[in-house]
Tab-separated table of C-alpha atoms in Angstrom:
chain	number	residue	atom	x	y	z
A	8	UNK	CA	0.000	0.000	0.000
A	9	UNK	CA	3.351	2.238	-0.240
A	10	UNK	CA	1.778	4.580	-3.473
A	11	UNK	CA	-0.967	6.143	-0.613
A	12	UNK	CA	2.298	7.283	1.315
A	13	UNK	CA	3.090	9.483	-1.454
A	14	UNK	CA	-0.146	11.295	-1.173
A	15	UNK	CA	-0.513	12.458	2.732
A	16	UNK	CA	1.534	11.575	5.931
A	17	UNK	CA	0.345	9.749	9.116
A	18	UNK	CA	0.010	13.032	10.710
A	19	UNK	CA	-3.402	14.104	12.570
A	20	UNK	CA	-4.120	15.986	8.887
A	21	UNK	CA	-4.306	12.608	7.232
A	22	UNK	CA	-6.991	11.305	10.168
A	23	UNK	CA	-8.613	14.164	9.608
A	24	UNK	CA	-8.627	13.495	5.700
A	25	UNK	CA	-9.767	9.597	6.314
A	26	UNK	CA	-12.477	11.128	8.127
A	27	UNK	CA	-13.655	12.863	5.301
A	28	UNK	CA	-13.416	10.328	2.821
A	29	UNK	CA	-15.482	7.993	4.940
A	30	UNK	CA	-17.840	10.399	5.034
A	31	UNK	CA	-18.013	10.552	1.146
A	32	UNK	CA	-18.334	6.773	0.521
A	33	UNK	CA	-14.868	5.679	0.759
A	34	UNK	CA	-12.228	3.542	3.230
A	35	UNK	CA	-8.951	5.236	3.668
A	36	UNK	CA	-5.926	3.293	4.136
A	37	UNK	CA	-3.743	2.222	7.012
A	38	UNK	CA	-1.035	4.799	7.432
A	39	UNK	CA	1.315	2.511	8.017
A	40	UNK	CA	0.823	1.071	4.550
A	41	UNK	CA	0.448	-2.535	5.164
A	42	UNK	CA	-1.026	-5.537	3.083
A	43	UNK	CA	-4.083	-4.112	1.512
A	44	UNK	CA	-7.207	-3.747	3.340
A	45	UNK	CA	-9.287	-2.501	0.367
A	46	UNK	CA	-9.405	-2.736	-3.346
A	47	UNK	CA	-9.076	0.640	-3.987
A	48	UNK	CA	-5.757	2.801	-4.124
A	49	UNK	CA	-3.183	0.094	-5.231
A	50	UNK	CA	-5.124	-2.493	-2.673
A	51	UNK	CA	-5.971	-5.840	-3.314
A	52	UNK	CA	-7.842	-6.382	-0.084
A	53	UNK	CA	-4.948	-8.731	0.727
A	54	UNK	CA	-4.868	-8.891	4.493
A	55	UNK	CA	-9.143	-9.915	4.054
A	56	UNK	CA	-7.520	-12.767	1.218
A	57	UNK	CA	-4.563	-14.048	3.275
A	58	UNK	CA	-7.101	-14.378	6.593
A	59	UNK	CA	-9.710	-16.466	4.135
A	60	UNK	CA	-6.898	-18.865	3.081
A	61	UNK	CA	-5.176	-19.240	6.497
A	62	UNK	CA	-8.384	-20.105	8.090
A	63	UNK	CA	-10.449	-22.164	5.036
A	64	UNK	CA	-10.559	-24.949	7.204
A	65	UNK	CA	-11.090	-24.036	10.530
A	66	UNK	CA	-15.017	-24.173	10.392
A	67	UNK	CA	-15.882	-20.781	10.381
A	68	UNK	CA	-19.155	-19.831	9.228
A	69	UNK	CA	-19.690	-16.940	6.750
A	70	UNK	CA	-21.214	-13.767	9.015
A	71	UNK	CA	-18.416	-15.050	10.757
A	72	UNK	CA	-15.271	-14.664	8.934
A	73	UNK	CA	-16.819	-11.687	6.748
A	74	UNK	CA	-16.566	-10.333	10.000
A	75	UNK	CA	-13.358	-11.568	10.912
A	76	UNK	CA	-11.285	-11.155	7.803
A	77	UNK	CA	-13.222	-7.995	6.080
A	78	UNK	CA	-15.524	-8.553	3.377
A	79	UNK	CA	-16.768	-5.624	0.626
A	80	UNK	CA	-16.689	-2.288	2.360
A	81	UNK	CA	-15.936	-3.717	5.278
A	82	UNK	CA	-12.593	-3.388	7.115
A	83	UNK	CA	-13.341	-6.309	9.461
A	84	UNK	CA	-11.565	-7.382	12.372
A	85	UNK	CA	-7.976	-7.629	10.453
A	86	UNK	CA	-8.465	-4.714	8.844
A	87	UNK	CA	-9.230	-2.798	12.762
A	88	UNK	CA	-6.037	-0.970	12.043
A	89	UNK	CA	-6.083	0.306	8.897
A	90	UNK	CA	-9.397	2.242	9.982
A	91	UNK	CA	-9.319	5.898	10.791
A	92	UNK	CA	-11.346	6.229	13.566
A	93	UNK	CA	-9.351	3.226	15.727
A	94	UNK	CA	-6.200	5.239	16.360
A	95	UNK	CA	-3.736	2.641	15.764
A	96	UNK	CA	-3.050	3.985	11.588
A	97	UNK	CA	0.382	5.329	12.878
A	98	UNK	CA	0.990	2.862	15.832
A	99	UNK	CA	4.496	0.882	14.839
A	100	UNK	CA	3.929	-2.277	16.731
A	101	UNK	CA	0.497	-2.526	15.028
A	102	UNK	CA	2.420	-2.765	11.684
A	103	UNK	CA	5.871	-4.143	12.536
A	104	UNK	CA	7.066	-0.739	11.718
A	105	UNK	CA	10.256	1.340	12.559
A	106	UNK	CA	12.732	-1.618	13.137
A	107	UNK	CA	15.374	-0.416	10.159
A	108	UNK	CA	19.148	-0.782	11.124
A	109	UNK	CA	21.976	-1.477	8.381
A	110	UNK	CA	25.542	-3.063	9.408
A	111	UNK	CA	27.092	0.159	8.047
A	112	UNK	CA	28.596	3.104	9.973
A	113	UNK	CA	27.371	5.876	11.237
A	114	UNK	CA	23.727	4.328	10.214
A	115	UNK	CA	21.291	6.755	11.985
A	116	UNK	CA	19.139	4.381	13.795
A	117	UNK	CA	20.328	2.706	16.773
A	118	UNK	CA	20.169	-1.079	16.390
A	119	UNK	CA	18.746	-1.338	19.974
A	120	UNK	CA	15.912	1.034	18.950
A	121	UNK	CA	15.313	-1.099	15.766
A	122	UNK	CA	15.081	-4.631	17.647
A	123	UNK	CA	13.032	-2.585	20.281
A	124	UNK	CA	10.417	-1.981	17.873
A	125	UNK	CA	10.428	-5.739	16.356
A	126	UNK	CA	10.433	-6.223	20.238
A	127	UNK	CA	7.337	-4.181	20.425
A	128	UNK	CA	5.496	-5.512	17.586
A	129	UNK	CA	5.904	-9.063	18.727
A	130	UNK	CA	4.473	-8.170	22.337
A	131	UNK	CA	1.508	-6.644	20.579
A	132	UNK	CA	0.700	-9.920	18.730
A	133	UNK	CA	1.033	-11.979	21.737
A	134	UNK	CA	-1.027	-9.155	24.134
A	135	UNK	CA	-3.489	-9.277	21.572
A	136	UNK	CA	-4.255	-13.295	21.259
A	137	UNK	CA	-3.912	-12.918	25.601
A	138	UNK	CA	-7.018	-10.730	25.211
A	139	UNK	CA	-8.927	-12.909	22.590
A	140	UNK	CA	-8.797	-15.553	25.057
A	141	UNK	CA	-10.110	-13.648	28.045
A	142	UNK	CA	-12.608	-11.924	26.160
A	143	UNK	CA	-13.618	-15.494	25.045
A	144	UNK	CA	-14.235	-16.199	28.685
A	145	UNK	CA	-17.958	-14.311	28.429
A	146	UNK	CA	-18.961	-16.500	25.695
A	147	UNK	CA	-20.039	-19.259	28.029
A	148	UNK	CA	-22.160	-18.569	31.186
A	149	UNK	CA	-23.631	-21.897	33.098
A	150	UNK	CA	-22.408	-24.454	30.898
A	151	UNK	CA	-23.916	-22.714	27.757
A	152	UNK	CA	-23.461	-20.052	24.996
A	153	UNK	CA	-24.587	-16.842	26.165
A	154	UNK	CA	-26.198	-15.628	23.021
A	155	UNK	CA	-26.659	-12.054	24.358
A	156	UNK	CA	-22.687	-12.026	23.732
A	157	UNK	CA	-23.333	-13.110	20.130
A	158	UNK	CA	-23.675	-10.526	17.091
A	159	UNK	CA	-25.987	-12.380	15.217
A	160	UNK	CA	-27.602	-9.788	12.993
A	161	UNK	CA	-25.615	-6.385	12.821
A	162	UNK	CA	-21.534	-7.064	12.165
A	163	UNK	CA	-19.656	-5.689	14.702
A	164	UNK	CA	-17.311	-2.554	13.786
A	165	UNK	CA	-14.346	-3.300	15.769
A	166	UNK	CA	-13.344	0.446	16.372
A	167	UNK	CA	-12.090	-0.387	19.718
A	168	UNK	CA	-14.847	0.163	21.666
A	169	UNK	CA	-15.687	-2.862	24.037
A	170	UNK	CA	-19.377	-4.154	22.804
A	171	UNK	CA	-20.615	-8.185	22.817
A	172	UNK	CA	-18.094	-10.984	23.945
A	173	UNK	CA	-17.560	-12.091	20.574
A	174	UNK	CA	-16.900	-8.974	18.819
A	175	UNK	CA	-13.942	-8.347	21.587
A	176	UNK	CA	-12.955	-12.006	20.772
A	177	UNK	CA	-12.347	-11.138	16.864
A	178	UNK	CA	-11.137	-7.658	17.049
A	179	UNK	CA	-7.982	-9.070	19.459
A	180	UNK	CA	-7.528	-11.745	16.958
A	181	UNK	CA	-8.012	-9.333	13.841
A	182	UNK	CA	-5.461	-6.826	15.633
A	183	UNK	CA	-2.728	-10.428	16.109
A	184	UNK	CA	-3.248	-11.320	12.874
A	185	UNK	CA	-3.005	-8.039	11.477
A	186	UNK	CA	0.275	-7.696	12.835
A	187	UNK	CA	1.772	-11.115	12.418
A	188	UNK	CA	0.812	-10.594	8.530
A	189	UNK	CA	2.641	-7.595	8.406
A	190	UNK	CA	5.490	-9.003	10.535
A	191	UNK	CA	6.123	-10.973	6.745
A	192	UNK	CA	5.193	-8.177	4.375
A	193	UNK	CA	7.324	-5.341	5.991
A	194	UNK	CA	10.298	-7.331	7.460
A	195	UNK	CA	13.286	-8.865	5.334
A	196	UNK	CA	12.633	-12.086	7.162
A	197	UNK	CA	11.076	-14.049	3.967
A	198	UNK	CA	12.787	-11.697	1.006
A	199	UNK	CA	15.904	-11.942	-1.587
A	200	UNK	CA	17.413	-8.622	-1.654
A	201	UNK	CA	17.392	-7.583	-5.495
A	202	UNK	CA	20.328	-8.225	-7.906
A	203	UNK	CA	22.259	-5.240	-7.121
A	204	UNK	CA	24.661	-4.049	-4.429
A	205	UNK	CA	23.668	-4.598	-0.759
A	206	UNK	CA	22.626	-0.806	0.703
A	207	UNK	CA	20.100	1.398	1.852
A	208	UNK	CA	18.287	0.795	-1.366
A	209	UNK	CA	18.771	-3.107	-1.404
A	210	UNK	CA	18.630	-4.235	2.695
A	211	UNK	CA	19.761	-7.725	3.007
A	212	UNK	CA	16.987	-10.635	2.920
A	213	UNK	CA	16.984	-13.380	5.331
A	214	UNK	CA	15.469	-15.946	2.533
A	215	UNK	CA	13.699	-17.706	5.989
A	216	UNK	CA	11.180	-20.539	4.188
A	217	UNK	CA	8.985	-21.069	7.063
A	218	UNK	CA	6.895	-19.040	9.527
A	219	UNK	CA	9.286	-16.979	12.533
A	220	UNK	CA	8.963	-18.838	15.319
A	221	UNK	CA	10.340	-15.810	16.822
A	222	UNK	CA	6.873	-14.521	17.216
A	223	UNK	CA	5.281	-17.879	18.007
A	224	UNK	CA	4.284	-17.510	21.548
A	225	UNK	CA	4.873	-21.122	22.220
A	226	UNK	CA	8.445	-20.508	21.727
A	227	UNK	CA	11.442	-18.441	22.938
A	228	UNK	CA	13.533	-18.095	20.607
A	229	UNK	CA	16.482	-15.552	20.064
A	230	UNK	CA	15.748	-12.788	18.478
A	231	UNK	CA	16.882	-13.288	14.460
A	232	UNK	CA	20.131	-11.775	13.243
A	233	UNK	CA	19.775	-9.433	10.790
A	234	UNK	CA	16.072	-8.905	10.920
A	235	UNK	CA	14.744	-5.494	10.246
A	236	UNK	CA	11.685	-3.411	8.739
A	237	UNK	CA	11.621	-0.678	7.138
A	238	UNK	CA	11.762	3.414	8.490
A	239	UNK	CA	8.057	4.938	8.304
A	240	UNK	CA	8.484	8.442	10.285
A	241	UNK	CA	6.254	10.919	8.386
A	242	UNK	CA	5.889	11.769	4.606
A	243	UNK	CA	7.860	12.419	2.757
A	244	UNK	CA	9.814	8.912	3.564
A	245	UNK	CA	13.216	10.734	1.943
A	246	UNK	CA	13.248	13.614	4.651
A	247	UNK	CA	11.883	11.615	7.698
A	248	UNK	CA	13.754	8.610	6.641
A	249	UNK	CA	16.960	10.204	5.094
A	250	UNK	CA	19.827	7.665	4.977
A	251	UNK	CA	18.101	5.219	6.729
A	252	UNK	CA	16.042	2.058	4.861
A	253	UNK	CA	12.665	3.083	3.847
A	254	UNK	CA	9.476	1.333	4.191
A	255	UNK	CA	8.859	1.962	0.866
A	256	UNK	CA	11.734	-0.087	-0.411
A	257	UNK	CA	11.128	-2.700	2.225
A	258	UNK	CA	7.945	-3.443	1.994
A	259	UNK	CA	6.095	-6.583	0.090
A	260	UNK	CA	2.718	-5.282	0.528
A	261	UNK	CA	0.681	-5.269	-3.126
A	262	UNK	CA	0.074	-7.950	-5.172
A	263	UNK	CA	-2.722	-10.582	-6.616
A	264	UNK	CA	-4.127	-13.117	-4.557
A	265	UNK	CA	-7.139	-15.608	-5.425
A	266	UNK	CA	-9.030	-16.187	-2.326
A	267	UNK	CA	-10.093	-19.719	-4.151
A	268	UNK	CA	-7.210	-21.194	-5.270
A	269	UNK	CA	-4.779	-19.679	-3.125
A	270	UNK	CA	-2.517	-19.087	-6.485
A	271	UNK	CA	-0.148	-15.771	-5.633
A	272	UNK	CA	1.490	-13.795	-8.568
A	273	UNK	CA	4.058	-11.165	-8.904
A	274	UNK	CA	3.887	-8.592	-6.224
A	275	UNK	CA	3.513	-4.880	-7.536
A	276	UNK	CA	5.768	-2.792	-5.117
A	277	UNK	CA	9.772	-2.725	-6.288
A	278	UNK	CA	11.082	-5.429	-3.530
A	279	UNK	CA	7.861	-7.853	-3.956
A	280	UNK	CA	8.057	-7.673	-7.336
A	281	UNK	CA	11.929	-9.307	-7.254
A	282	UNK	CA	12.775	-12.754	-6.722
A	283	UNK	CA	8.829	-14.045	-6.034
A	284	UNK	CA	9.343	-11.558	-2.943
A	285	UNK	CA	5.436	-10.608	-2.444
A	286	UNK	CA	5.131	-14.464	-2.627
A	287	UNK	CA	7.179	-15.817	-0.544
A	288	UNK	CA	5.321	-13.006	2.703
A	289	UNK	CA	1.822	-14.177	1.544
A	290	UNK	CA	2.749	-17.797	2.027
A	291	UNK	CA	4.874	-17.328	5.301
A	292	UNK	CA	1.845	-14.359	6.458
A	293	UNK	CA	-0.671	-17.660	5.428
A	294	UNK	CA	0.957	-19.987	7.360
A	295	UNK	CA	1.713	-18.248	10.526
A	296	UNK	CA	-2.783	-17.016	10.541
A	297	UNK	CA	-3.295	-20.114	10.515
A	298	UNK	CA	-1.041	-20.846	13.225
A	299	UNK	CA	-1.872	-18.571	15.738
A	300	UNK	CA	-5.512	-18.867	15.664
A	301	UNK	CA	-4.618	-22.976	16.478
A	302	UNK	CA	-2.724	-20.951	19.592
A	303	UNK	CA	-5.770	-19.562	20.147
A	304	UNK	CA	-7.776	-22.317	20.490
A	305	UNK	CA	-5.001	-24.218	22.358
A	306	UNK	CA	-4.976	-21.899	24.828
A	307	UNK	CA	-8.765	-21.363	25.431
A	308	UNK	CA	-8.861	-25.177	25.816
A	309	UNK	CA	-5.825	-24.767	28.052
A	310	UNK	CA	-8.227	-21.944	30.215
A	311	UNK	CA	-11.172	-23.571	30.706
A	312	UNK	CA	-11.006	-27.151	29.889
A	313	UNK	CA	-12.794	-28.955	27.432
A	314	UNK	CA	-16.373	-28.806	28.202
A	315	UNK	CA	-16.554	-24.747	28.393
A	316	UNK	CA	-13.329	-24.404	26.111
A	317	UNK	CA	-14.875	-26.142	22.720
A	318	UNK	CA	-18.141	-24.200	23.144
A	319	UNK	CA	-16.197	-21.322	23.516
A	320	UNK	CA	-14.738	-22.052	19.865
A	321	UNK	CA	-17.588	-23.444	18.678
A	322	UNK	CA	-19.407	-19.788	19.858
A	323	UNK	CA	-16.592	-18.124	17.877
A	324	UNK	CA	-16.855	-20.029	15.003
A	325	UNK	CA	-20.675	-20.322	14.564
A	326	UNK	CA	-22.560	-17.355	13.255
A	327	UNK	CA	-25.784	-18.465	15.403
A	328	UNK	CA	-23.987	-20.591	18.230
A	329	UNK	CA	-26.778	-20.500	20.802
A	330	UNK	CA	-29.073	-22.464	18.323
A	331	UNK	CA	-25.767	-24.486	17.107
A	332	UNK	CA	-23.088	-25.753	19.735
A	333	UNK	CA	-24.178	-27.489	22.306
């Protein structure tokens, strides 16, 4: 979503401008410029695509993950961030943002600060599937579904107000997700770096195959040599970001997805466009969805056992779970 960047800055000015356009009929993108929320503006709704595939079959039902994952002028859960009326459009660890440090001197960001804000974003993604499951606490009451915790006609609009059970149990997971997924499309942890000379142009890429396990919560592992994302300080990205590595050249965040087949072509930005960049962070951004909403359930299981814990899941995966698990 980098070509929006180029038009207004994550400043108060561009909330104020989102503002507007919502009031004229249209969504305004995450500041932060993350996998696509929309289709409009260089977006292929891809954080709403990658959701649908990373959760296909884990039984939710349609209200459900339209509400969830976004569905057509809807931001949805995963999309919480990108709208402007939820405050988090210029929050860093909502986007994996900020964490930019190259092994060359003099480099104007301290390489603390940069693994600080990796740090951050991390913490953020496991906070936020720590509040899914205690949310998911109120779905239950006496050995049943509560169904006055259950949207089961109006969506809810996850603009971080706290409303029905459920809706506070899929805007924590949209928010994790949200994050994680960015974790792969603004990071070097999945990417080649192009086939030219290593520098602030060209950051190294880690090539990693798999999902981090860095930011699997089940796991401690050290933090990854080398890993960074790219500087987002204010527009224009070549004043606020001078000599440092820009989101903009980082970033992996446009490109075609089919929700159906799962089939991923050739990014659109300059580094997912190289080297089946954009590719390799929708598969890795796939895999690790999928992944932490099985932590999820683990760890409601893990909560409350498996009598209240599986209705509890089955309330979050059912569109009408009061008539439906029992």
């Amino acid at each position: 979503m980098m070509k929006v960047v180029d038009i207004v800055s994550r400043s108060a000015s561009r909330a104020a401008l989102g503002c507007i356009l919502i009031v004229a009929g249209l969504f305004w993108p995450a500041a932060s410029m993350p996998f696509g929320t929309i289709n409009q503006l260089g977006q292929s709704a891809e954080h709403e695509k990658i959701t649908r595939l990373a959760l296909a079959d884990a039984g939710f039902q349609p209200f459900t993950l339209d509400m969830l994952a976004g569905a057509t002028g809807r931001f949805g859960a995963v999309g919480a961030p990108d709208r402007p009326d939820r405050g988090l459009m210029s929050d860093k660890a909502a986007h994996c943002d900020g964490g930019d440090h190259l092994d060359v001197p003099a480099y104007p960001h301290d390489p603390a600060d940069a693994r600080a804000r990796l740090e951050a974003c991390r913490t953020w993604i496991y906070d936020n599937l720590g509040t899914a499951v205690v949310a998911a606490s109120a779905l239950v009451r006496n050995g049943k579904v509560d169904d006055s915790q259950i949207p089961t006609h109006l969506p809810c609009i996850f603009n971080g107000s706290t409303g029905r059970a459920k809706c506070n149990v899929l805007e924590a997971l949209g928010l994790a997700f949200h994050a994680a997924q960015d974790f792969y499309a603004h990071t070097n942890w999945a990417d080649t770096a192009l086939d030219q000379p290593i520098g602030l142009e060209n950051p190294p890429g880690l090539q990693q195959p798999d999902r981090a396990g860095w930011i699997d919560p089940r796991r401690q592992e050290p933090f990854p040599q080398g890993l960074i994302s790219g500087c987002y300080d204010g527009f224009p990205e070549t004043i606020h970001c001078a000599d440092r590595v820009r989101h903009k050249v980082l970033n992996k965040d446009e490109g075609p997805i089919d929700p159906q087949t799962g089939a991923i072509g050739t990014g659109t930005t300059t580094r997912g466009a190289a080297q089946g960049n954009f590719a390799s962070a929708v598969t890795a951004a796939i895999a690790d969805t999928s992944d932490k909403w099985q932590y999820f359930r683990e760890s409601v299981l893990a909560s409350y056992g498996p009598q209240n814990g599986n209705l509890i899941i089955c309330a979050v995966l059912q569109d009408d779970p009061a008539q439906t698990c029992r």
